[in-house]
mmCIF file of C-alpha atoms in Angstrom:
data_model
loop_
_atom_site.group_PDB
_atom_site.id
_atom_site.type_symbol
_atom_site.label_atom_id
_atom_site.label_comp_id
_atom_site.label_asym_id
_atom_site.label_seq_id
_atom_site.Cartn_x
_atom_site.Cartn_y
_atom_site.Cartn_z
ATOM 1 C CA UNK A 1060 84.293 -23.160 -6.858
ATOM 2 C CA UNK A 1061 83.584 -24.454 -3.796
ATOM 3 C CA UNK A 1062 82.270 -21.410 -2.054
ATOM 4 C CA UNK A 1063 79.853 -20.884 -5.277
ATOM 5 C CA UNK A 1064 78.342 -24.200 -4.621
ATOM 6 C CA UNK A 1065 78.115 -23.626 -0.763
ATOM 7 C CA UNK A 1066 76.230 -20.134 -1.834
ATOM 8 C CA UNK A 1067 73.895 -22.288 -4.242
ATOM 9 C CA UNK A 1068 73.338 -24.738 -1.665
ATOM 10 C CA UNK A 1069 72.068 -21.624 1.249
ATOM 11 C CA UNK A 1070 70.067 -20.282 -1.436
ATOM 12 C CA UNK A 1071 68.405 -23.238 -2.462
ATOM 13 C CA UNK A 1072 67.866 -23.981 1.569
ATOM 14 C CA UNK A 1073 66.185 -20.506 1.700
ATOM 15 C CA UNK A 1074 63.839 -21.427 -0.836
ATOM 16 C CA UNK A 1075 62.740 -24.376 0.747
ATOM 17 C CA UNK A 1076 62.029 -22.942 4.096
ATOM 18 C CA UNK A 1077 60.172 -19.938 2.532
ATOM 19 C CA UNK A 1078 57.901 -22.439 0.907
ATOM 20 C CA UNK A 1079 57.377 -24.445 3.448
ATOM 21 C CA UNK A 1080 55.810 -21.524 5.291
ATOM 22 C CA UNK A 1081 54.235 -20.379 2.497
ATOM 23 C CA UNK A 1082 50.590 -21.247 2.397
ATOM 24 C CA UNK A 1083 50.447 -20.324 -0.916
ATOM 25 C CA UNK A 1084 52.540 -22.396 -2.728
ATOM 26 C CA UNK A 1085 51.682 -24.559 -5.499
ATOM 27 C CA UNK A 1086 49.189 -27.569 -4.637
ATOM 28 C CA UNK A 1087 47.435 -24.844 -1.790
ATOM 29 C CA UNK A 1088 45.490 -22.315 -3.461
ATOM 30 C CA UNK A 1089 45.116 -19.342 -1.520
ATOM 31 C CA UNK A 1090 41.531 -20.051 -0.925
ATOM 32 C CA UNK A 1091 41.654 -23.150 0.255
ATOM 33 C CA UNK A 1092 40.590 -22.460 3.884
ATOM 34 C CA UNK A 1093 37.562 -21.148 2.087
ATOM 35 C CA UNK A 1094 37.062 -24.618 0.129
ATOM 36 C CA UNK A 1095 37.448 -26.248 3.428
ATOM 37 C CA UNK A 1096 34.804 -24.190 4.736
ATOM 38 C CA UNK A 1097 32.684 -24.517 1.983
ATOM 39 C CA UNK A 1098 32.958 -27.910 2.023
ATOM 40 C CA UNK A 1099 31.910 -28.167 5.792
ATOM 41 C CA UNK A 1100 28.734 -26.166 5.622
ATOM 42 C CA UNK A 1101 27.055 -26.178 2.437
ATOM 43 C CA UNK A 1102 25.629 -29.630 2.642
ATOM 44 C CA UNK A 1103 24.731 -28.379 6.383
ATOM 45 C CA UNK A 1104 22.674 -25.318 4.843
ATOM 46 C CA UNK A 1105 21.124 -27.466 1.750
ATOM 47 C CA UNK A 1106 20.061 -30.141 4.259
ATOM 48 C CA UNK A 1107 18.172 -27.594 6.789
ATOM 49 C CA UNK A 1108 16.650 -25.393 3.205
ATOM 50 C CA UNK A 1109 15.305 -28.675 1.760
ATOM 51 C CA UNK A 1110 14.380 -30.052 5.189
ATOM 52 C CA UNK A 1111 12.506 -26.393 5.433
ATOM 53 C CA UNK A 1112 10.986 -26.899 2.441
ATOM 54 C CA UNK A 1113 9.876 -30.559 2.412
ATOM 55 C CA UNK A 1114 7.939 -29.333 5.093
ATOM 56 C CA UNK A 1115 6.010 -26.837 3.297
ATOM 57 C CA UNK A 1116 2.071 -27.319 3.231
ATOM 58 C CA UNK A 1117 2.490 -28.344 -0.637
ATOM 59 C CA UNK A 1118 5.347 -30.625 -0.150
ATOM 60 C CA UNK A 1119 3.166 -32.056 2.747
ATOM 61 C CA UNK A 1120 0.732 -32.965 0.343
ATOM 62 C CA UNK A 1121 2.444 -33.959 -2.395
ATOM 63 C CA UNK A 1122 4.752 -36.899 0.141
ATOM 64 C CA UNK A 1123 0.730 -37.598 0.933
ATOM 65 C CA UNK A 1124 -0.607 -38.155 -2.468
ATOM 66 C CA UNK A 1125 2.603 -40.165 -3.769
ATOM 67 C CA UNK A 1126 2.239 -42.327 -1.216
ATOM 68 C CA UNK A 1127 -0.929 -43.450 -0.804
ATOM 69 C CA UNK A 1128 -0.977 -43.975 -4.445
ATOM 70 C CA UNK A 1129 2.409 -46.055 -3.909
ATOM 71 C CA UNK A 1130 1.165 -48.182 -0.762
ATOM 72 C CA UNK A 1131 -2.740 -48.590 -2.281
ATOM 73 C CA UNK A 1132 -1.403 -49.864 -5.358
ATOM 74 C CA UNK A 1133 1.553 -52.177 -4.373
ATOM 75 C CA UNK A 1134 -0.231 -54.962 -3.350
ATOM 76 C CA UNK A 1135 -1.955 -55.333 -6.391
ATOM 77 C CA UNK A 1136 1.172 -54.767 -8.356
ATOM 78 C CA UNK A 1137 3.015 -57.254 -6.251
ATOM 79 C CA UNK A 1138 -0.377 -60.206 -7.165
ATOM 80 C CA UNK A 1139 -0.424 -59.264 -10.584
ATOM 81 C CA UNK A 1140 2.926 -59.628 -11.927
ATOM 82 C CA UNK A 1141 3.058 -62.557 -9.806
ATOM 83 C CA UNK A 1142 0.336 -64.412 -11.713
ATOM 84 C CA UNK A 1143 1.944 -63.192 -14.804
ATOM 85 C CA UNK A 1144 5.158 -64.984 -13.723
ATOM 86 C CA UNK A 1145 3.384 -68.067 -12.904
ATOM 87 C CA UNK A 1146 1.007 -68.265 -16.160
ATOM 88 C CA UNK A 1147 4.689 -67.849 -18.588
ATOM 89 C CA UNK A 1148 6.665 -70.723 -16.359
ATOM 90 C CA UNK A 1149 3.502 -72.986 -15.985
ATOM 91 C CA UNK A 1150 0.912 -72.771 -18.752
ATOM 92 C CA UNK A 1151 2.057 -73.639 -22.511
ATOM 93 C CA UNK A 1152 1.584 -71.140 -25.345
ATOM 94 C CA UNK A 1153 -0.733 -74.619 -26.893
ATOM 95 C CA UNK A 1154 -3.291 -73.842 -24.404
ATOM 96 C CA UNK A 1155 -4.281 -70.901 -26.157
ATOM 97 C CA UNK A 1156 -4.273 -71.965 -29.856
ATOM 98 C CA UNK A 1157 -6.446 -74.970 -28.427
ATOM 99 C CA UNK A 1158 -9.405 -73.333 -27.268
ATOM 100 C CA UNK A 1159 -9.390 -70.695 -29.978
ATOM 101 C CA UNK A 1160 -11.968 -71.113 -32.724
ATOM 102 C CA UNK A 1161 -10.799 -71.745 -35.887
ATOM 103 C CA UNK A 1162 -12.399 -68.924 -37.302
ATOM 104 C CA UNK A 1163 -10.898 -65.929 -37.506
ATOM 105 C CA UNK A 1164 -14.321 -63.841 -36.414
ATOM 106 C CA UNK A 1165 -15.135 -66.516 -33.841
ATOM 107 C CA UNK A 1166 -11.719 -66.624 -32.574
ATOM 108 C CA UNK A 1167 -11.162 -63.033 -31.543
ATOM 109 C CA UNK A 1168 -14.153 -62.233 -29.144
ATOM 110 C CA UNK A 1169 -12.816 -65.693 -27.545
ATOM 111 C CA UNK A 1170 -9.434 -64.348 -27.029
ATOM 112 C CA UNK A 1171 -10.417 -61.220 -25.684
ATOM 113 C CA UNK A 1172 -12.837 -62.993 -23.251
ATOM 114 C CA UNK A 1173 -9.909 -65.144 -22.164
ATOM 115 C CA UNK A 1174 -8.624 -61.734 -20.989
ATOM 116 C CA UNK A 1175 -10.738 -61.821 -18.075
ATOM 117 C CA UNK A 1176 -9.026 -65.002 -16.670
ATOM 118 C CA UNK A 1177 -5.707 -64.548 -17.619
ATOM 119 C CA UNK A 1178 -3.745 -61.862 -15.775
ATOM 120 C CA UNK A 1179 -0.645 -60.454 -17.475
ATOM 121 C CA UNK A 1180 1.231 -57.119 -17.447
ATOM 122 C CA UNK A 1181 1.098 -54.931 -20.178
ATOM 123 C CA UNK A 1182 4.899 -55.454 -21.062
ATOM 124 C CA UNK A 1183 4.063 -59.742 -20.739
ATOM 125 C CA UNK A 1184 1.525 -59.202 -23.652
ATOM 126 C CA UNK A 1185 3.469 -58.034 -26.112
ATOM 127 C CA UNK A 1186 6.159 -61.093 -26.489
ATOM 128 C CA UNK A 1187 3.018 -63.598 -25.708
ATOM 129 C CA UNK A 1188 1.487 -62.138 -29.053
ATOM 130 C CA UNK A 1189 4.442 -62.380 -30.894
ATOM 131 C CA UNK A 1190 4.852 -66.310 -29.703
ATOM 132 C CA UNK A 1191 0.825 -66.828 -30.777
ATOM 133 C CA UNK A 1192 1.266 -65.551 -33.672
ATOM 134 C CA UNK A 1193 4.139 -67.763 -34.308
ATOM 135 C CA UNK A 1194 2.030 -70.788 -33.066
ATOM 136 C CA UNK A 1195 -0.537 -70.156 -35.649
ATOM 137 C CA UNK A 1196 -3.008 -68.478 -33.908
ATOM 138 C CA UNK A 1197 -4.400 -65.636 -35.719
ATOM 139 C CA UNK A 1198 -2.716 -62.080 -35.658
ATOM 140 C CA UNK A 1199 -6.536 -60.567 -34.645
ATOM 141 C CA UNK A 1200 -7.038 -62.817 -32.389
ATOM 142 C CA UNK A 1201 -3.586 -61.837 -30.691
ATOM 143 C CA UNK A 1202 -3.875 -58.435 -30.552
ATOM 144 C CA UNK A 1203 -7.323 -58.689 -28.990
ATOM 145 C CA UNK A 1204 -5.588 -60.579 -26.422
ATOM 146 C CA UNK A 1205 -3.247 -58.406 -26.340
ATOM 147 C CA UNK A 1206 -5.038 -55.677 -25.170
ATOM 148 C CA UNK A 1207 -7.680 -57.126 -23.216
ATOM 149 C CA UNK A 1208 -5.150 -59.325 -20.562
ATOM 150 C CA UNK A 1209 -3.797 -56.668 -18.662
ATOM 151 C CA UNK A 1210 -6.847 -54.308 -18.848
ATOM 152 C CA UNK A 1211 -9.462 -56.680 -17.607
ATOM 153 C CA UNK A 1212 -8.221 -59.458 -16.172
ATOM 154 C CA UNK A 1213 -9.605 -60.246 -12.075
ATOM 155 C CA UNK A 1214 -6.495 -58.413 -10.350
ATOM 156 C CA UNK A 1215 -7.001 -55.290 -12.596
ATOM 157 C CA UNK A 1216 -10.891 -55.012 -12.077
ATOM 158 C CA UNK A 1217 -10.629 -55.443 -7.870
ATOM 159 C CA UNK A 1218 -7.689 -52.621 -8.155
ATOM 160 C CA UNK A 1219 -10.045 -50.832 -9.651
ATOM 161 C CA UNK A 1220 -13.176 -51.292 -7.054
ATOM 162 C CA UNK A 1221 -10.944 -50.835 -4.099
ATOM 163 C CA UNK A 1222 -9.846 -47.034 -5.773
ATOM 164 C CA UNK A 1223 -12.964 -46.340 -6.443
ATOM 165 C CA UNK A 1224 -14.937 -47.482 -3.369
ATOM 166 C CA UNK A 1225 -19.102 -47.543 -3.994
ATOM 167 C CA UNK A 1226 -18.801 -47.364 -7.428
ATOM 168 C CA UNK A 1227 -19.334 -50.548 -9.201
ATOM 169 C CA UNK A 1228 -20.453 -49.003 -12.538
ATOM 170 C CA UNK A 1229 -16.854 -47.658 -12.888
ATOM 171 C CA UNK A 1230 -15.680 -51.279 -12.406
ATOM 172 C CA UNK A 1231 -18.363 -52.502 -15.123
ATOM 173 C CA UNK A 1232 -17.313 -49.425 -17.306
ATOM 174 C CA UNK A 1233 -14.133 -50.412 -17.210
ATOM 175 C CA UNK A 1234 -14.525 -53.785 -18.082
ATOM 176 C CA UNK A 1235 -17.187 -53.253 -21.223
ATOM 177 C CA UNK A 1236 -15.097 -50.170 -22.378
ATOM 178 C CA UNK A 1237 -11.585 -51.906 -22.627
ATOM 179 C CA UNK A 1238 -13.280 -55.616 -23.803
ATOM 180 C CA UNK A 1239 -15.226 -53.646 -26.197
ATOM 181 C CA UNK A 1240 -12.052 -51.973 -27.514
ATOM 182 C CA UNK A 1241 -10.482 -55.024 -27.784
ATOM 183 C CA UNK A 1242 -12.555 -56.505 -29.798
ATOM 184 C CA UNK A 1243 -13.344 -53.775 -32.240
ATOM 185 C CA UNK A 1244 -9.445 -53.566 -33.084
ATOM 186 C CA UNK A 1245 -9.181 -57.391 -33.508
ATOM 187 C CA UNK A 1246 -11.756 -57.018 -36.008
ATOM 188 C CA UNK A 1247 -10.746 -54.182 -37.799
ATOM 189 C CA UNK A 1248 -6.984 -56.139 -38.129
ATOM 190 C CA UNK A 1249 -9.036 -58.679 -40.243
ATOM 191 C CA UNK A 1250 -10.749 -56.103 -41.946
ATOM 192 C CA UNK A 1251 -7.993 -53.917 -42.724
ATOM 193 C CA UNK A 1252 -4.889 -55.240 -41.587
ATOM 194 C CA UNK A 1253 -1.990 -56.250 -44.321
ATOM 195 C CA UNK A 1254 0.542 -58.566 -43.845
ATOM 196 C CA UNK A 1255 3.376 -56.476 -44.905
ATOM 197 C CA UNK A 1256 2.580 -53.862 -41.786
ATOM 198 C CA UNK A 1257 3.454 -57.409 -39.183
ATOM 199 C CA UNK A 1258 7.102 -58.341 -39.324
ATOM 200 C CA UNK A 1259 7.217 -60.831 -36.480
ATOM 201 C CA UNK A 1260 10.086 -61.529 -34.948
ATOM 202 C CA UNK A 1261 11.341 -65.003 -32.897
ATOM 203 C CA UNK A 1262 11.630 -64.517 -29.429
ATOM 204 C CA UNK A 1263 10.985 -67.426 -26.885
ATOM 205 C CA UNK A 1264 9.227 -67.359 -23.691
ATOM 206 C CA UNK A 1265 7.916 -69.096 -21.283
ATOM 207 C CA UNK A 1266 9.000 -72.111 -20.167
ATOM 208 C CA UNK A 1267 12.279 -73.605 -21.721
ATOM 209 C CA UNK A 1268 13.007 -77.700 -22.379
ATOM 210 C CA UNK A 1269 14.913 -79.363 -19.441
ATOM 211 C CA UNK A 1270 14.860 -75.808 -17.422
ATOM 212 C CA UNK A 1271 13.444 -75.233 -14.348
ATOM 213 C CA UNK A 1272 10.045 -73.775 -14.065
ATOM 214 C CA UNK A 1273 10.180 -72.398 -10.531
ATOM 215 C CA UNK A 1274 13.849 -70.320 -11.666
ATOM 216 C CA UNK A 1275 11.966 -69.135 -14.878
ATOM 217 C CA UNK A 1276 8.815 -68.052 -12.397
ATOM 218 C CA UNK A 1277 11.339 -66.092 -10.314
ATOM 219 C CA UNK A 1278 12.983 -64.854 -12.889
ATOM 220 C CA UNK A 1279 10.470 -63.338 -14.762
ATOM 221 C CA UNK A 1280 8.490 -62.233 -11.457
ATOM 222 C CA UNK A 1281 11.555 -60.216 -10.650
ATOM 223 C CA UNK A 1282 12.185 -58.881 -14.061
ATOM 224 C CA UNK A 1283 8.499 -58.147 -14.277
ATOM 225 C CA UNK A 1284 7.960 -56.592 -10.369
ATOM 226 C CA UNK A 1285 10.531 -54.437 -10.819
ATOM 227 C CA UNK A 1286 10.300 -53.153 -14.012
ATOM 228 C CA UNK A 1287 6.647 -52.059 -13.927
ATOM 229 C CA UNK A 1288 6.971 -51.199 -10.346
ATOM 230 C CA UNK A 1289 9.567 -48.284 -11.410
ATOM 231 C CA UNK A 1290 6.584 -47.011 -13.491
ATOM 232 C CA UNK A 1291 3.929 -46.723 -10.052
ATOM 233 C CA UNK A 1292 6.236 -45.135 -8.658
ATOM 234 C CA UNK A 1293 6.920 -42.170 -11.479
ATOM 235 C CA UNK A 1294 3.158 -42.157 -11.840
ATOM 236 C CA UNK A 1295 2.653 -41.909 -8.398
ATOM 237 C CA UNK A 1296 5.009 -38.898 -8.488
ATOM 238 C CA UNK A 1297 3.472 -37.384 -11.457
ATOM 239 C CA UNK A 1298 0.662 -37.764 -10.122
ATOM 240 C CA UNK A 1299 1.295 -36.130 -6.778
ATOM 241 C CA UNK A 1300 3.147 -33.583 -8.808
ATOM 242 C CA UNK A 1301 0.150 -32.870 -11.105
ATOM 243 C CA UNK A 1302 -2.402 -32.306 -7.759
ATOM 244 C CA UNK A 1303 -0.415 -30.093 -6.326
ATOM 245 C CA UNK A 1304 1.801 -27.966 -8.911
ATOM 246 C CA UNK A 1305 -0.881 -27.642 -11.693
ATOM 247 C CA UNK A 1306 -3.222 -24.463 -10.947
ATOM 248 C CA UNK A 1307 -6.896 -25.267 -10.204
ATOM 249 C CA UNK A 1308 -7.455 -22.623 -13.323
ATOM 250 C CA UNK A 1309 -5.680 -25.136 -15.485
ATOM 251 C CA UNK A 1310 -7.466 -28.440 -14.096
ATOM 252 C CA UNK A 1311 -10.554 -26.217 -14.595
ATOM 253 C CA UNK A 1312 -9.846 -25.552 -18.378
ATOM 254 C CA UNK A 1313 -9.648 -29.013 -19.306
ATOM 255 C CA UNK A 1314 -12.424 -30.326 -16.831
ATOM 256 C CA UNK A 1315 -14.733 -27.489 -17.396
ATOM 257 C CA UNK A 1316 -15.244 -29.270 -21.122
ATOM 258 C CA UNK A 1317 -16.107 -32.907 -21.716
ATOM 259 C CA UNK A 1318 -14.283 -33.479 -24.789
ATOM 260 C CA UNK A 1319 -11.275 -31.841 -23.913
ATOM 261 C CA UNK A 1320 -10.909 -33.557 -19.875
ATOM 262 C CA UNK A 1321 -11.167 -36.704 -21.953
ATOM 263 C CA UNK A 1322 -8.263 -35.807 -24.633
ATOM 264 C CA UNK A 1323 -6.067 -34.726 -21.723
ATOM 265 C CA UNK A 1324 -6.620 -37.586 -19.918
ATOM 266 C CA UNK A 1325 -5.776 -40.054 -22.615
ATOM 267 C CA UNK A 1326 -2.565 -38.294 -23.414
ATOM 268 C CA UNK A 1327 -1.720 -38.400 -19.798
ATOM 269 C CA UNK A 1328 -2.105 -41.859 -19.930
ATOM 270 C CA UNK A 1329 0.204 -42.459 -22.498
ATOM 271 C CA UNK A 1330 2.780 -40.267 -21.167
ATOM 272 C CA UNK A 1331 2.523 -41.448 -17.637
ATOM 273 C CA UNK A 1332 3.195 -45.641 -18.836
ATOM 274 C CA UNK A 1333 1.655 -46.343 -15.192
ATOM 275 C CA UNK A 1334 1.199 -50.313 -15.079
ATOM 276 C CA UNK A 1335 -2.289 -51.566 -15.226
ATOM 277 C CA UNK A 1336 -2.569 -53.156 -11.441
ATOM 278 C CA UNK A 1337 -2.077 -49.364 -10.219
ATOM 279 C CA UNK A 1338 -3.454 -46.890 -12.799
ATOM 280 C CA UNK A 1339 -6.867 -47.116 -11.470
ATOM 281 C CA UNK A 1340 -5.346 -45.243 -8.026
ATOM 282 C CA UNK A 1341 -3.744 -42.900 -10.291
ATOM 283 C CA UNK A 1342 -7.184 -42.046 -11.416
ATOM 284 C CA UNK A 1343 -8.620 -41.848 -8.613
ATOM 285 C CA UNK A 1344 -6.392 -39.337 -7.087
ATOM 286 C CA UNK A 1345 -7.410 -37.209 -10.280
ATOM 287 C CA UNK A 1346 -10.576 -36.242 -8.532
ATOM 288 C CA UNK A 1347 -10.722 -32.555 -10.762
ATOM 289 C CA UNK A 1348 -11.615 -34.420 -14.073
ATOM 290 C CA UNK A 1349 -15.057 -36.254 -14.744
ATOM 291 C CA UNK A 1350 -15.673 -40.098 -14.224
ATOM 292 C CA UNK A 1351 -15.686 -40.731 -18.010
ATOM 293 C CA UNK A 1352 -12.142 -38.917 -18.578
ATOM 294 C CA UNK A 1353 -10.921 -40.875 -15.378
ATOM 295 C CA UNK A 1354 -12.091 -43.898 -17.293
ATOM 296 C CA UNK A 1355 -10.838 -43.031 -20.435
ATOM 297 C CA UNK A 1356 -7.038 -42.617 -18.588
ATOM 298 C CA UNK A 1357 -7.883 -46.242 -17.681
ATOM 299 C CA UNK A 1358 -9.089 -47.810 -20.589
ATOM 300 C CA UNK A 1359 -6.091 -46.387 -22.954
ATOM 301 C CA UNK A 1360 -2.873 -46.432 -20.390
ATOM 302 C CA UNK A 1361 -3.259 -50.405 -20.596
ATOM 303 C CA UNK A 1362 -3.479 -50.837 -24.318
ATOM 304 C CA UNK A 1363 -1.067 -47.647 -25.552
ATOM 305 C CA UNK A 1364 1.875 -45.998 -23.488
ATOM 306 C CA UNK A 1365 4.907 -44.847 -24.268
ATOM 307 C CA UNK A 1366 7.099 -48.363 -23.569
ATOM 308 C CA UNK A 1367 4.050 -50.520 -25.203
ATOM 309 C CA UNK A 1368 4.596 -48.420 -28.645
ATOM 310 C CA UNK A 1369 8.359 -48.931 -28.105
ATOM 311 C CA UNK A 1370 7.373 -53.167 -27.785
ATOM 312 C CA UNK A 1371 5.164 -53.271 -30.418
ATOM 313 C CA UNK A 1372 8.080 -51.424 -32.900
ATOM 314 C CA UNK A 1373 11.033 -53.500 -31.910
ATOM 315 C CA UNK A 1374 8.434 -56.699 -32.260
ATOM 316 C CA UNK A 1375 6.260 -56.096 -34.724
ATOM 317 C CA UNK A 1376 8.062 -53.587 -36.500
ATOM 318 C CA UNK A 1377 7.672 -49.777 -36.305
ATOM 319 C CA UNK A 1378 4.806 -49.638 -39.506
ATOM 320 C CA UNK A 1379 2.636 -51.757 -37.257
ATOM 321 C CA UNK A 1380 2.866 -50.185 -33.929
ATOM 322 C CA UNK A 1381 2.338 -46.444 -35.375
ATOM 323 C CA UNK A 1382 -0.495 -47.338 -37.061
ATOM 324 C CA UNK A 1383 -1.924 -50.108 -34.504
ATOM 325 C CA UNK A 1384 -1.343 -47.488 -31.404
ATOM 326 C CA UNK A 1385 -2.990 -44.724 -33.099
ATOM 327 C CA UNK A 1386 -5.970 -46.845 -34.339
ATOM 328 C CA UNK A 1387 -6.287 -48.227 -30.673
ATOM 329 C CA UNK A 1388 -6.401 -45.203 -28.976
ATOM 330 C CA UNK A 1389 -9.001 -43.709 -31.176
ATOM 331 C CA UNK A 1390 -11.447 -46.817 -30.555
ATOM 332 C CA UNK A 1391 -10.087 -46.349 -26.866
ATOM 333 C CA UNK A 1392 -11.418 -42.816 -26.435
ATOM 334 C CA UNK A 1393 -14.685 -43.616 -28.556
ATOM 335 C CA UNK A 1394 -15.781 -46.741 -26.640
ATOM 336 C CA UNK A 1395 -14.847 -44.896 -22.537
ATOM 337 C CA UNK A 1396 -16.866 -41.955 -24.254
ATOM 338 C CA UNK A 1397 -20.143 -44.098 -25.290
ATOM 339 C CA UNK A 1398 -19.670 -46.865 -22.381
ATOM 340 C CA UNK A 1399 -19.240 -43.937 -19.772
ATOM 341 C CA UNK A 1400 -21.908 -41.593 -20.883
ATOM 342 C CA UNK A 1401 -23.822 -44.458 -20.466
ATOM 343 C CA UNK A 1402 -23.072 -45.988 -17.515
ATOM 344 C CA UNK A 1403 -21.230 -42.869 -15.210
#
């Protein structure tokens, strides 16, 4: 007995020192002076391939583009959402059913002109609609607001002249095409507009009883800088990507025909959701297409985009935005096609 558990003891000692010099025992793959080398130079060779290829003439370009769309259109970014902070912590939603006619007709053109002093981000107008609306003010009058503040208001229109350098009439086109649009679509809400299509919804902003207006100006400067300043920078990308990836036979398909460089642009601009402080550089660094597609990409990103549709459903309710987006971007493409054949 006791030699049998002496024998069981050497064998089980045997065992263990084969194992321990056995590189190959369980918890070790075999390969795992592979892994290790793996490990150590793959990062080493993907580093020096992309370095190698950042540096390509086309990669060159495209860093150039996506920057100097990024850097030219920061500032203005950085002002405008700024002011939009300041007029939701500071100014009352009374102000604006004050000076409002109380006509319906009358009231619209006067909230579309107050477009032009009133600075606000796309993504600001939406929820300041809703709370007019619930204030009494007029649903046209609203929605003409709502798409006139952050396509013509000062900070928007100087974005604009400082892209497009020497060319006021683009400024002017800009601001008759998107006031004009405006107003058309607060009009034809009175015209044609039902009430069962607007299912407002309560939400508050602006500035809350006993709260602190300068917290509620950071917070919604913050909230507001960096949400649409995610946006410049995918559009600055696209952008970029768009110059340099897309064939000049492509760009020339589209540009080579009025109507059509016009209908690409305006989908682009819906796609793209670039913020209305910076789309004008996007535009501008679209130098293939004609001034009046350029203009239309800037007269419809402001009023209809992917994230404004998305607002206007989970505000309004999804029957209004499909058909308010669609009518809008229609009248969008109509009045950059009549103002800029005029004008450009």
């Amino acid at each position: 007995m006791q030699r049998t558990e002496e024998r069981a003891g050497e064998a089980e000692a045997t065992d263990a020192d084969r194992t321990a010099g056995d590189d190959t025992a369980p918890g070790w793959p075999r390969f795992w002076p592979l892994l290790l080398l793996g490990a150590a130079t793959v990062p080493g060779v993907v580093l020096y391939l992309g370095g190698r290829w950042m540096e390509t003439p086309a990669m060159q370009a495209w860093r150039t583009v996506c920057l100097a769309v990024t850097v030219q259109a920061l500032p203005f970014l950085l002002l405008g959402t700024a002011l939009s902070g300041a007029i939701n912590a500071f100014v009352p939603a009374e102000v604006f059913s004050r000076v409002l006619p109380r006509r319906p007709v009358l009231a619209v053109p006067v909230a579309g002109a107050a477009g032009v002093v009133l600075p606000g981000c796309e993504c600001a107008s939406v929820p300041v609609a809703n709370r007019l609306i619930g204030r009494g003010v007029t649903p046209a009058a609203a929605f003409a607001f709502l798409l006139s503040a952050p396509a013509i208001n000062p900070v928007v229109l100087t974005a604009t002249a400082v892209a497009f350098p020497g060319h006021p009439a683009m400024v002017a086109a800009r601001l008759l095409a998107s006031l004009g649009t405006a107003l058309v679509m607060g009009w034809l809400w009175l015209w044609l507009g039902r009430a069962e299509w607007l299912r407002p919804v309560a939400r508050h902003r602006g500035h809350q009883a006993g709260g602190s207006r300068w917290q509620e100006f950071r917070v919604g400067f913050q909230h507001d800088f960096l949400h649409a300043g995610g946006f410049l920078v995918v559009g600055a990308m696209a952008a970029a990507t768009f110059n340099v990836a897309v064939p000049p036979s492509v760009v020339d398909t589209f540009s080579g025909s009025p109507w059509l460089s016009v209908l690409f642009l305006a989908g682009l601009a819906i796609v793209l959701a670039v913020c209305s402080e910076a789309d004008a550089f996007v535009a501008a660094s679209l130098s293939g297409f004609s001034p009046v597609a350029r203009l239309t990409f800037m007269v419809v990103g402001p009023m209809v985009d992917l994230k404004l549709i998305a607002l206007q459903a989970g505000t309004f309710g999804r029957a209004f935005a499909i058909r308010f987006s669609a009518a809008t971007v229609v009248v969008a493409v109509l009045s950059s096609a009549l103002i800029g054949g005029a004008l450009l």
